[in-house]
Amino acid sequence: MSAVSLSIAVAASMLQHLKAANARRLAHLSIAFAFFCVTLSSAILVFLLCARRYDVAYVAAHTSNELPLWYRISAFWAGQEGSMLLWAWFGLLIGIALARTTNSLGNGALSVISLFAFAQLFALVALACKSPFEVLPHKPDDGHGLNPLLRNFWMVVHPPLMLCGYALTSAPYALSPMLLREPNNERVIKIVRQWVLLAWLVLGAGIIIGAYWSYEVLGWGGYWGWDPVENASLVPWLLLTALLHTLAIQRRSGTVCRTCSLLCMFAYVSVIYATFITRSGILREVSVHVFGEAHGSVNITLLASLIAYSVVGIAVSARYWHNLKAQPAWTSVHSVNFASWCATVLLILMACIIELGTSLPLFTAPFGVSMSASPSFYNRALAPFALALLIALSLGIQTRYGVRLIMASFLIGCIAAGTAFLFGMRNPYHIAATLLSVAALLINFNLLRNAISRSQHRLGSCIAHIGVAALMLGISLSASFERSQTLRLAIGQSKTALGYKVACKIEPKSPRMVQKDAHITLVIEGDGTKRSMQMRVYDSPYGVVRQPSIKMLLLSDIYASPIELLSESERITLVLRKGEEKRAFDMNIRFIKFEVGEHVFGRTDEFIARAILEVHQMTTGVRHLVSPGLTASGEGVDESLPDESATFSILAMNADEGLIRLSVERPKTSAKSLHAIVELSIKPFMNLLRFGSVLILIGGLMALVFSKRYASRSDSNAF
């Protein structure tokens, strides 16, 4: 089905050689037929996932018998092939809607649909290279299942939103030539703005939900770690934000159509670039989100698509570039256009810095090293730009509301920053962000009040700007006043931490899985209330999974994250001669021989001397060979049984006499021997971050709704 859809999309992209009316009709039918084919393919894949058809490689890789129905359905987008199929489905659905909205553009509609069809080719070619319907030679009884970190409600929501947001960026890409052909066509600008707003809104919702998912599931206590895959989604969103501001300037003055067109193109090119670096395997060592190593032909397809879309975008721009005169985007530093242009430049620079840091593994890979930018790099590099954005957010309306409002707002901001300093805020960036965020909040609240009574079409931008200021204020306050403490707690033990009395209860899933799977309950008393926080630590085929717990209060979050589950152990020391057998716990241990010759990893000048032991577990009758050893410098090389029920260490050895002194350590199986190491954190003002994030999305939604109500250039002042 993917191959059929590909051929139809290619045909649609070539229809510009026919007469306009017939060509448009055939283009619309071709995209509709391609959508039907991809929809049918998607329905078949969903059926295979729900029916547990493990003879299909994709089904076996991402589902298992234990998964409930909604997780089996969400496995559709858990892997590379399925997510690419969903992307293609979203893209063609958007194509049908785009064809309807561009009918009023006349002959220009054909070029839009042709370029849009071209923009969808990469997903269909990638599916042709690596299909989700590959069949295994033998059908397994069960599949591998989903990664435990993906077994979450947000798995049902977040990936489809991101893929839909990525697909939506292809609409402005396809519309970009129209901005150059008809720069003063109000209808064109309105259509472009609506599609940009929709892409910005959907992609922003996906990013915000992804940040909350990380905060809720990963257990490291943060919501944004500057992971390369997180960054790859943030860059196109920042470019779309810059594009919204340049479109506002274009509606007011008609002077930045070339900038608008370039941003339309590079927003989509950045999406393809993000897809390439996250699915090529380049980031597998530095990202927890990466899809892993892709099929070679898929890598070639993505790289070729990246080059093709960049070249075509530049070629289309060059065709009309010289017909347009360069004009200043603003005429006065006191104008709204100047503030919007400053915001645009700052957003583009921030996107470039993030792209540079994200691409560092790609730049260093040819030299045989894998370097990545640390979170501190992004924080330090972007902080000045974030502060400058807050200034632009505060000063962009000074001619309309006067200097008094600006002065009063900054005075209150200084008081707020001074109060934060007295309570312990010392980071200069956080102090400045607090001052500017409070000032921006007050100024934009006044702007919102006037918009409600006079200019309702500006409500969306006002609310979104208030959300940005609230988000920045929340980030500064939460980062400055967060408190954490690491606790080691035994069952029934109580300790005082961060002003709370904390008690612990540990419940293993079964007696044989004391350290393998356990629920940890913290009972926290303070502020006259008692709260229970449920956590879990368990082993999985994907590694140790640590599930944190969050209690959301009005002014702060209580965040508990399990770090490790420890068990008290029993130890027996034996002296064994070569060939001798002795008993330790429920095991008979026989010393077979010495073995020398293995080098210490990474050092050719030091070897390991091992003792080969046969261990007979009396309760199960199973025999194992283990080989603990010592290095030439006396460092121990321990070895455990496959079930980790016992660990063997060589304390000393005498090769001349054939003797070893052996330590056998076994964890106690009683739950009473367990200790939990937990990090408890108080994260203040997290609700302010949530509030700001929601306001940004509400503002974007309102801007999208109101965008259909006005068309004149004179009354568009934001977004």
XYZ file of C-alpha atoms in Angstrom:
719
model
C 0.000 0.000 0.000
C 2.880 2.346 0.737
C 4.260 1.865 -2.777
C 0.850 2.680 -4.314
C 0.578 5.827 -2.171
C 4.080 6.830 -3.208
C 3.314 6.538 -6.919
C 0.127 8.608 -6.532
C 1.961 11.316 -4.590
C 4.679 11.458 -7.228
C 2.022 11.797 -9.932
C 0.354 14.612 -8.011
C 3.643 16.490 -7.804
C 3.980 16.413 -11.600
C 0.538 17.760 -12.429
C 1.693 21.329 -12.886
C 2.311 20.568 -16.596
C -1.420 20.155 -17.282
C -4.065 22.846 -17.651
C -4.839 24.516 -14.349
C -8.460 23.478 -13.739
C -8.013 19.830 -14.726
C -4.627 19.641 -13.056
C -6.017 20.878 -9.741
C -8.891 18.413 -9.903
C -6.556 15.506 -10.675
C -4.120 16.615 -7.978
C -6.901 16.640 -5.396
C -8.104 13.190 -6.470
C -4.563 11.816 -6.412
C -3.928 13.037 -2.873
C -7.317 11.680 -1.795
C -6.485 8.277 -3.299
C -3.061 8.296 -1.659
C -4.766 9.080 1.646
C -7.147 6.148 1.119
C -4.209 3.781 0.494
C -2.288 4.939 3.580
C -5.475 4.758 5.667
C -6.010 1.183 4.537
C -2.388 0.320 5.361
C -2.782 1.912 8.794
C -5.992 -0.010 9.480
C -4.277 -3.271 8.547
C -1.372 -2.527 10.904
C -3.752 -1.697 13.770
C -5.567 -4.987 13.137
C -2.300 -6.938 13.178
C -1.283 -5.281 16.455
C -4.631 -5.982 18.119
C -4.747 -9.552 16.798
C -1.251 -10.328 18.188
C 0.117 -11.379 14.813
C 3.657 -12.053 16.002
C 4.658 -13.436 12.621
C 4.902 -9.762 11.568
C 8.256 -8.376 12.724
C 6.882 -4.988 13.770
C 4.130 -6.566 15.888
C 6.584 -8.938 17.574
C 9.002 -6.094 18.322
C 6.524 -3.730 19.990
C 3.681 -5.763 21.525
C 3.258 -8.741 23.821
C 0.471 -10.854 25.284
C 0.416 -8.882 28.530
C -0.255 -5.499 26.920
C -3.807 -4.144 27.201
C -5.623 -3.043 24.072
C -4.794 0.684 24.228
C -1.067 -0.052 24.530
C -1.230 -2.474 21.602
C -2.845 0.297 19.554
C -0.273 2.864 20.709
C 2.453 0.429 19.616
C 1.458 1.652 16.121
C 3.760 4.640 16.625
C 6.249 3.042 19.057
C 8.684 2.077 16.293
C 10.260 3.735 13.311
C 8.123 2.194 10.578
C 4.790 2.720 12.328
C 5.524 6.313 13.268
C 6.538 7.054 9.686
C 3.254 5.533 8.471
C 1.299 7.714 10.898
C 3.271 10.760 9.736
C 2.339 9.950 6.133
C -1.317 9.561 7.148
C -1.355 12.939 8.891
C 0.453 14.530 5.952
C -2.039 13.333 3.356
C -5.002 14.250 5.571
C -3.550 17.746 5.847
C -3.085 17.732 2.074
C -6.820 17.208 1.550
C -7.600 20.123 3.880
C -4.911 22.302 2.265
C -6.357 21.629 -1.189
C -9.739 22.915 -0.005
C -8.347 26.063 1.635
C -6.192 27.037 -1.361
C -8.918 26.790 -4.019
C -9.420 30.552 -3.790
C -5.791 31.181 -4.812
C -6.508 30.406 -8.483
C -3.558 29.203 -10.521
C -1.300 29.452 -7.479
C -3.191 26.595 -5.838
C -1.618 24.070 -8.216
C 1.938 25.038 -7.278
C 0.993 24.796 -3.598
C -0.419 21.279 -3.964
C 2.529 20.198 -6.136
C 5.071 21.395 -3.589
C 3.052 19.854 -0.768
C 2.973 16.468 -2.541
C 6.733 16.732 -3.000
C 7.087 17.407 0.747
C 5.304 14.115 1.563
C 7.533 11.937 -0.608
C 10.194 11.281 2.010
C 7.833 9.449 4.403
C 6.448 7.233 1.654
C 9.906 6.453 0.264
C 11.104 5.596 3.777
C 8.153 3.205 4.145
C 9.020 1.612 0.819
C 12.585 1.080 2.093
C 11.532 -0.424 5.425
C 7.955 -1.634 5.677
C 6.082 -2.328 8.929
C 4.634 -5.456 7.293
C 7.815 -7.548 7.057
C 7.089 -11.181 7.980
C 9.295 -13.319 10.219
C 10.313 -16.818 9.077
C 8.854 -18.295 12.280
C 6.018 -17.007 14.457
C 7.089 -16.553 18.111
C 4.665 -17.302 20.937
C 5.033 -13.807 22.389
C 6.451 -10.434 21.468
C 9.017 -8.207 23.143
C 6.433 -5.697 24.346
C 6.676 -1.974 24.927
C 9.471 -0.339 26.853
C 8.097 0.176 30.412
C 8.703 3.924 30.106
C 6.229 3.976 27.201
C 3.466 2.244 29.171
C 1.899 5.498 30.160
C -1.231 7.429 29.242
C 0.857 10.092 27.517
C 2.105 7.478 25.063
C -1.372 7.552 23.564
C -1.276 11.360 23.138
C 2.265 12.717 22.854
C 3.726 10.902 19.790
C 0.656 11.480 17.563
C 0.672 15.175 18.484
C 4.361 15.475 17.617
C 3.950 13.639 14.320
C 0.896 15.727 13.438
C 2.831 18.901 14.293
C 5.722 17.793 12.098
C 3.350 17.017 9.233
C 1.629 20.400 9.617
C 4.906 22.267 9.019
C 4.789 21.013 5.427
C 1.757 23.244 4.762
C 3.639 26.564 5.263
C 6.513 25.042 3.262
C 4.152 24.450 0.343
C 2.612 27.924 0.702
C 5.932 29.771 0.892
C 6.214 30.565 -2.866
C 2.852 32.338 -2.711
C 4.290 34.820 -0.207
C 6.880 35.784 -2.819
C 4.565 35.700 -5.827
C 1.824 37.757 -4.167
C 3.405 39.458 -1.131
C 0.546 41.917 -0.674
C -2.283 39.439 -1.171
C -4.187 39.575 2.093
C -5.854 36.242 1.367
C -2.476 34.494 0.992
C -1.137 35.944 4.224
C -4.276 34.939 6.085
C -4.132 31.325 4.833
C -0.424 31.026 5.638
C -0.968 32.460 9.106
C -3.762 30.012 9.889
C -1.654 26.999 8.892
C 1.356 28.307 10.803
C -0.788 28.866 13.884
C -2.181 25.335 13.659
C 1.288 23.790 13.273
C 2.639 25.965 16.111
C -0.264 25.012 18.382
C -0.128 21.243 17.771
C 3.658 21.035 17.955
C 3.698 23.206 21.087
C 1.096 20.989 22.756
C 3.218 17.943 21.933
C 6.351 19.538 23.395
C 4.592 20.598 26.609
C 3.007 17.166 27.088
C 6.383 15.548 26.429
C 7.995 17.728 29.111
C 5.333 16.710 31.624
C 5.726 13.046 30.628
C 9.455 13.291 31.305
C 8.777 14.917 34.673
C 6.234 12.267 35.615
C 7.942 9.087 34.393
C 11.710 9.309 34.019
C 12.388 9.967 37.694
C 15.267 12.424 37.342
C 13.142 15.237 38.689
C 13.192 17.592 35.718
C 10.948 18.449 32.802
C 13.518 19.549 30.215
C 16.993 18.012 30.078
C 18.178 19.470 26.753
C 18.157 15.979 25.322
C 19.014 16.116 21.579
C 15.636 14.670 20.603
C 13.829 17.235 22.780
C 15.898 19.967 21.139
C 15.138 18.656 17.667
C 11.443 19.318 18.241
C 12.016 22.688 19.896
C 13.920 24.197 16.946
C 11.032 24.094 14.406
C 8.659 25.389 17.086
C 10.925 28.395 17.710
C 11.124 29.027 13.970
C 7.337 28.853 13.700
C 7.099 31.343 16.579
C 9.470 33.674 14.727
C 7.367 33.185 11.589
C 4.198 34.247 13.399
C 5.857 37.508 14.376
C 7.150 38.197 10.862
C 3.694 37.489 9.425
C 2.318 40.105 11.811
C 4.891 42.589 10.481
C 4.027 41.622 6.907
C 0.324 42.269 7.513
C 1.088 45.677 8.977
C 3.756 46.925 6.583
C 4.206 44.398 3.742
C 8.004 44.587 4.044
C 9.209 41.143 5.209
C 7.722 38.685 2.714
C 11.155 37.241 1.913
C 11.844 36.553 5.583
C 8.413 34.958 5.959
C 9.036 32.698 2.973
C 12.454 31.584 4.227
C 11.101 30.819 7.688
C 8.278 28.758 6.151
C 10.843 26.693 4.298
C 13.435 26.288 7.030
C 10.847 25.348 9.645
C 10.038 22.254 7.577
C 13.666 21.602 6.649
C 14.516 21.661 10.377
C 11.834 19.003 10.913
C 13.428 16.758 8.269
C 16.848 17.392 9.795
C 15.491 16.494 13.242
C 14.055 13.298 11.780
C 17.397 12.415 10.224
C 19.520 12.850 13.336
C 17.019 11.125 15.662
C 16.398 8.111 13.410
C 19.840 7.568 11.903
C 21.371 6.197 15.117
C 23.835 9.091 15.431
C 22.406 10.122 18.815
C 21.978 6.647 20.312
C 24.801 7.253 22.818
C 23.599 10.661 24.021
C 19.787 10.516 23.984
C 17.205 8.476 25.889
C 14.542 9.151 23.225
C 16.357 8.089 20.088
C 14.788 5.407 17.898
C 18.093 3.579 17.553
C 20.009 2.686 14.412
C 17.910 2.952 11.295
C 17.991 0.883 8.149
C 20.727 2.055 5.767
C 18.306 2.863 2.951
C 16.152 4.880 5.346
C 19.188 6.947 6.341
C 19.953 7.612 2.688
C 16.313 8.566 2.059
C 16.264 11.031 4.949
C 19.576 12.586 3.969
C 18.519 12.881 0.328
C 15.195 14.419 1.393
C 16.978 16.944 3.589
C 19.161 18.033 0.668
C 16.286 18.019 -1.840
C 13.904 20.086 0.298
C 16.649 22.609 1.054
C 17.647 22.935 -2.601
C 14.058 23.220 -3.834
C 13.241 25.799 -1.156
C 16.255 27.925 -2.085
C 15.516 27.546 -5.810
C 11.903 28.646 -5.385
C 13.026 31.659 -3.348
C 15.654 32.575 -5.919
C 13.032 32.552 -8.681
C 11.109 35.451 -7.131
C 13.789 37.023 -4.933
C 15.016 39.690 -7.330
C 11.497 40.852 -8.147
C 11.090 42.100 -4.581
C 12.766 45.166 -3.180
C 14.440 45.027 0.203
C 12.555 47.220 2.669
C 13.090 47.947 6.354
C 10.940 45.891 8.707
C 10.478 48.849 11.031
C 10.683 52.610 10.783
C 10.961 53.533 14.466
C 12.420 51.869 17.548
C 9.210 52.910 19.317
C 7.008 50.855 16.984
C 5.406 47.480 17.535
C 7.165 46.288 14.377
C 10.543 46.941 15.991
C 9.658 44.807 19.025
C 8.291 42.053 16.782
C 11.420 42.138 14.615
C 13.671 41.961 17.680
C 11.680 38.964 18.935
C 12.044 37.322 15.514
C 15.825 37.785 15.445
C 16.185 36.497 19.008
C 14.059 33.420 18.316
C 16.062 32.592 15.190
C 19.356 32.970 17.061
C 18.083 30.719 19.862
C 17.053 28.101 17.306
C 20.512 28.250 15.707
C 22.284 27.809 19.047
C 20.112 24.834 19.963
C 20.631 23.291 16.517
C 24.383 23.735 16.849
C 24.507 22.031 20.242
C 22.208 19.245 19.081
C 24.323 18.617 15.980
C 27.584 18.297 17.904
C 27.500 14.445 17.858
C 26.999 14.602 14.077
C 29.972 16.935 13.635
C 32.288 14.866 15.842
C 31.245 11.390 14.627
C 33.612 11.415 11.585
C 36.534 11.824 14.007
C 35.619 8.673 15.954
C 34.309 10.480 19.050
C 30.827 11.223 20.321
C 30.622 14.653 21.917
C 27.427 16.276 23.092
C 26.584 19.675 24.521
C 25.824 19.648 28.244
C 22.682 21.221 29.720
C 24.853 23.965 31.213
C 25.904 24.986 27.687
C 22.302 25.583 26.655
C 21.398 27.323 29.913
C 24.315 29.737 29.692
C 24.105 30.327 25.955
C 20.349 30.917 25.840
C 19.829 32.843 29.085
C 20.780 36.273 27.612
C 18.432 35.726 24.666
C 15.589 34.713 26.974
C 16.079 37.917 28.988
C 16.141 39.971 25.795
C 12.875 38.327 24.717
C 11.279 39.385 27.990
C 12.463 42.947 27.368
C 10.912 42.886 23.890
C 7.742 41.503 25.435
C 7.693 44.413 27.879
C 8.677 47.356 25.712
C 6.850 46.597 22.481
C 3.764 48.557 23.469
C 5.281 51.656 25.034
C 3.869 54.126 22.502
C 0.336 52.873 23.063
C 0.265 52.809 26.865
C 2.952 55.310 27.762
C 6.107 55.332 29.793
C 4.222 55.418 33.122
C 2.975 51.862 32.733
C 6.474 50.688 31.786
C 8.076 52.433 34.753
C 5.468 51.211 37.248
C 5.703 47.636 35.977
C 9.506 47.607 36.172
C 9.377 49.112 39.655
C 7.131 46.279 40.831
C 9.446 43.844 39.037
C 12.409 45.247 40.979
C 10.510 44.781 44.236
C 9.718 41.176 43.289
C 13.352 40.467 42.361
C 14.560 42.094 45.581
C 12.177 39.963 47.615
C 13.407 36.839 45.826
C 16.991 37.874 46.613
C 16.170 38.245 50.299
C 14.727 34.717 50.307
C 17.924 33.283 48.848
C 17.887 33.737 45.062
C 21.485 34.411 43.999
C 21.747 33.480 40.326
C 21.934 36.807 38.421
C 20.034 35.405 35.432
C 17.223 34.209 37.695
C 17.052 37.591 39.426
C 16.905 39.419 36.091
C 14.321 36.941 34.766
C 12.160 37.477 37.841
C 12.277 41.247 37.388
C 11.521 41.145 33.662
C 8.872 38.411 33.942
C 6.892 40.328 36.553
C 7.129 43.512 34.483
C 6.043 41.653 31.333
C 3.125 40.083 33.210
C 1.832 43.448 34.401
C 2.257 45.154 31.036
C 0.563 42.358 29.121
C -2.273 42.140 31.664
C -2.977 45.781 30.878
C -2.779 44.996 27.180
C -5.215 42.113 27.704
C -7.643 44.379 29.556
C -7.656 46.838 26.666
C -7.934 44.039 24.085
C -11.063 42.693 25.794
C -12.826 46.033 25.456
C -11.388 47.303 22.159
C -9.520 44.731 20.026
C -10.633 41.189 20.656
C -8.552 39.881 17.752
C -5.472 40.573 19.916
C -6.688 38.413 22.816
C -4.756 35.355 21.648
C -1.397 37.086 21.471
C -1.943 38.820 24.829
C -2.783 35.560 26.581
C 0.138 33.743 24.940
C 2.558 36.492 25.985
C 1.242 36.357 29.544
C 1.838 32.605 29.415
C 5.440 33.108 28.285
C 6.089 35.555 31.127
C 4.463 33.216 33.686
C 6.489 30.285 32.354
C 9.761 32.203 32.611
C 8.896 33.359 36.133
C 8.051 29.796 37.157
C 11.322 28.467 35.740
C 13.357 31.069 37.626
C 11.577 30.580 40.947
C 11.479 26.774 40.830
C 15.151 26.507 39.832
C 16.260 28.906 42.579
C 14.245 27.564 45.499
C 14.173 23.823 44.841
C 15.345 21.704 47.789
C 16.399 18.050 47.694
C 17.613 15.442 50.144
C 18.668 11.827 49.662
C 17.371 9.376 52.261
C 18.219 5.772 53.081
C 15.178 4.205 54.694
C 14.462 0.744 56.040
C 10.978 -0.685 56.478
C 9.201 1.139 59.293
C 12.014 3.629 59.723
C 11.185 7.345 59.990
C 13.402 10.312 59.280
C 12.956 14.070 59.120
C 13.694 15.680 55.764
C 12.847 19.102 54.280
C 10.506 19.859 57.167
C 8.540 16.611 56.813
C 8.516 13.372 58.763
C 9.070 10.564 56.278
C 8.325 6.877 56.926
C 8.942 4.008 54.527
C 7.181 0.790 53.596
C 8.595 -1.697 51.066
C 6.536 -4.487 49.523
C 8.300 -6.977 47.186
C 6.162 -8.453 44.441
C 7.125 -11.960 45.587
C 9.580 -13.533 48.073
C 11.873 -14.540 45.217
C 11.923 -11.028 43.760
C 12.932 -9.026 46.806
C 15.327 -6.812 44.848
C 13.835 -7.410 41.404
C 10.411 -5.835 41.841
C 9.182 -3.882 44.834
C 6.693 -1.153 45.647
C 7.957 1.620 47.912
C 5.481 3.702 49.885
C 6.525 6.919 51.604
C 4.235 8.326 54.265
C 4.966 12.042 54.596
C 3.645 14.033 57.534
C 3.767 17.802 57.703
C 1.631 20.927 57.533
C -0.985 19.079 59.562
C -1.582 16.488 56.828
C -0.417 12.976 56.035
C 0.348 12.067 52.424
C 1.139 8.708 50.867
C 3.453 8.471 47.845
C 3.682 5.244 45.824
C 6.867 4.363 43.913
C 8.169 1.235 42.236
C 11.560 -0.195 41.311
C 11.778 -3.234 39.070
C 14.000 -4.968 36.539
C 12.930 -5.188 32.918
C 14.546 -6.344 29.676
C 15.254 -2.650 29.049
C 17.066 -2.145 32.368
C 16.069 -1.049 35.855
C 12.857 1.011 35.851
C 12.284 3.563 38.603
C 8.809 5.021 38.853
C 8.665 8.305 40.829
C 5.719 9.799 42.683
C 4.459 13.385 42.653
C 2.154 15.214 45.046
C 0.949 18.496 43.565
C 0.249 21.181 46.158
C -0.866 24.738 45.511
C 2.566 26.360 45.815
C 4.902 23.419 45.264
C 5.311 19.804 44.223
C 6.610 17.077 46.513
C 8.663 14.826 44.250
C 9.953 11.434 45.403
C 12.212 9.396 43.145
C 13.584 5.938 44.034
C 17.302 5.654 43.339
C 18.172 2.153 44.495
C 16.826 -0.808 46.434
C 19.408 -2.445 48.685
C 19.285 -5.629 50.699
C 21.383 -6.737 53.647
C 23.552 -9.691 52.790
C 25.093 -12.737 54.425
C 28.706 -13.673 53.803
C 30.759 -16.855 54.234
C 34.516 -17.124 53.737
C 36.028 -20.408 52.521
C 39.571 -21.649 51.937
C 39.656 -24.083 49.017
C 42.416 -26.214 47.584
C 42.378 -27.159 43.913
C 39.919 -30.030 43.460
C 38.357 -29.528 46.908
C 34.629 -29.040 47.441
C 32.941 -27.233 50.350
C 29.425 -26.106 51.210
C 28.264 -22.489 51.569
C 24.600 -21.772 52.261
C 22.665 -24.123 49.960
C 25.514 -24.524 47.463
C 28.370 -26.978 47.019
C 31.408 -25.155 45.612
C 34.318 -27.005 44.001
C 37.555 -25.305 43.000
C 38.547 -26.710 39.597
C 41.618 -24.793 38.422
C 43.390 -21.480 37.893
C 43.195 -19.594 34.622
C 45.586 -16.766 33.699
C 46.000 -14.732 30.545
C 43.018 -12.343 30.218
C 44.037 -8.689 30.191
C 42.266 -5.992 32.177
C 39.920 -4.109 29.854
C 41.723 -1.138 28.320
C 45.114 -2.136 29.764
C 47.487 -4.498 27.989
C 50.096 -4.339 30.762
C 47.933 -5.987 33.464
C 46.283 -9.408 33.418
C 43.625 -11.199 35.467
C 44.187 -14.484 37.318
C 40.876 -16.344 37.726
C 39.707 -19.298 39.786
C 37.292 -21.586 37.921
C 34.574 -22.762 40.318
C 31.747 -25.241 39.879
C 28.695 -24.216 41.888
C 25.997 -26.801 42.559
C 22.738 -25.260 43.822
C 21.225 -27.992 45.996
C 17.650 -26.613 45.956
C 17.376 -26.616 42.172
C 20.034 -29.158 41.206
C 21.472 -26.693 38.666
C 25.258 -26.426 38.194
C 27.088 -23.277 37.089
C 30.665 -22.335 36.335
C 31.840 -19.020 37.750
C 35.288 -17.456 37.518
C 36.042 -14.671 40.018
C 39.595 -13.368 39.922
C 42.251 -10.902 40.966
C 44.281 -8.481 38.881
C 48.047 -8.256 39.194
C 47.582 -5.146 41.315
C 45.276 -7.000 43.722
C 41.909 -5.630 42.579
C 39.049 -8.094 42.818
C 36.996 -9.164 39.792
C 33.721 -10.475 41.225
C 31.270 -12.763 39.484
C 27.650 -13.654 40.277
C 25.326 -16.511 39.433
C 22.956 -15.873 36.511
C 20.049 -15.298 38.893
C 22.248 -13.026 41.067
C 21.436 -15.133 44.125
C 25.124 -15.243 45.116
C 28.289 -13.267 44.389
C 31.796 -14.762 44.522
C 34.945 -12.789 45.314
C 38.597 -13.931 45.547
C 40.198 -12.452 48.645
C 43.610 -14.102 48.156
C 45.216 -16.806 46.054
C 48.392 -18.879 46.215
C 49.124 -20.513 42.885
C 52.148 -22.428 44.175
C 50.063 -24.265 46.782
C 46.847 -24.257 44.747
C 44.870 -22.360 47.410
C 42.302 -19.613 47.269
C 40.414 -17.691 49.944
C 36.875 -17.207 48.663
C 34.071 -14.922 49.828
C 30.497 -15.983 49.048
C 27.887 -13.280 49.551
C 24.143 -13.799 49.351
C 21.409 -11.159 49.802
C 18.877 -11.863 52.485
C 15.545 -12.870 51.030
C 13.482 -11.314 53.784
C 11.725 -8.074 52.932
C 12.760 -6.746 56.343
C 16.352 -6.612 55.103
C 15.513 -4.138 52.340
C 16.592 -0.499 52.328
C 15.348 2.103 49.867
C 17.488 5.020 48.758
C 15.081 7.785 47.778
C 15.580 11.374 46.674
C 12.928 13.663 48.113
C 12.512 17.103 46.545
C 10.372 20.178 47.110
C 9.824 21.905 43.780
C 8.160 25.294 44.343
C 5.922 27.137 41.890
C 5.557 24.209 39.487
C 1.913 25.168 39.058
C 3.111 28.507 37.691
C 4.941 26.611 34.942
C 1.841 24.557 34.215
C -0.301 27.698 34.205
C 2.042 29.484 31.805
C 2.213 26.491 29.464
C -1.564 26.193 29.315
C -1.943 29.930 28.704
C 0.470 29.749 25.756
C -1.665 27.049 24.154
C -4.935 28.841 24.957
C -3.534 32.024 23.426
C -2.542 30.172 20.267
C -5.966 28.549 20.039
C -7.741 31.880 20.446
C -5.474 33.485 17.837
C -6.393 30.678 15.443
C -10.114 31.140 16.105
C -10.008 34.922 15.732
C -7.804 34.728 12.614
C -10.916 34.106 10.530
C -12.594 37.291 11.741
C -10.311 39.966 10.390
C -8.468 40.550 7.188
C -7.415 44.195 7.184
C -3.772 45.010 7.689
C -4.313 47.902 10.035
C -5.758 45.993 12.963
C -3.308 43.042 13.202
C -0.785 43.704 15.909
C 0.368 40.356 17.171
C 1.331 36.920 16.096
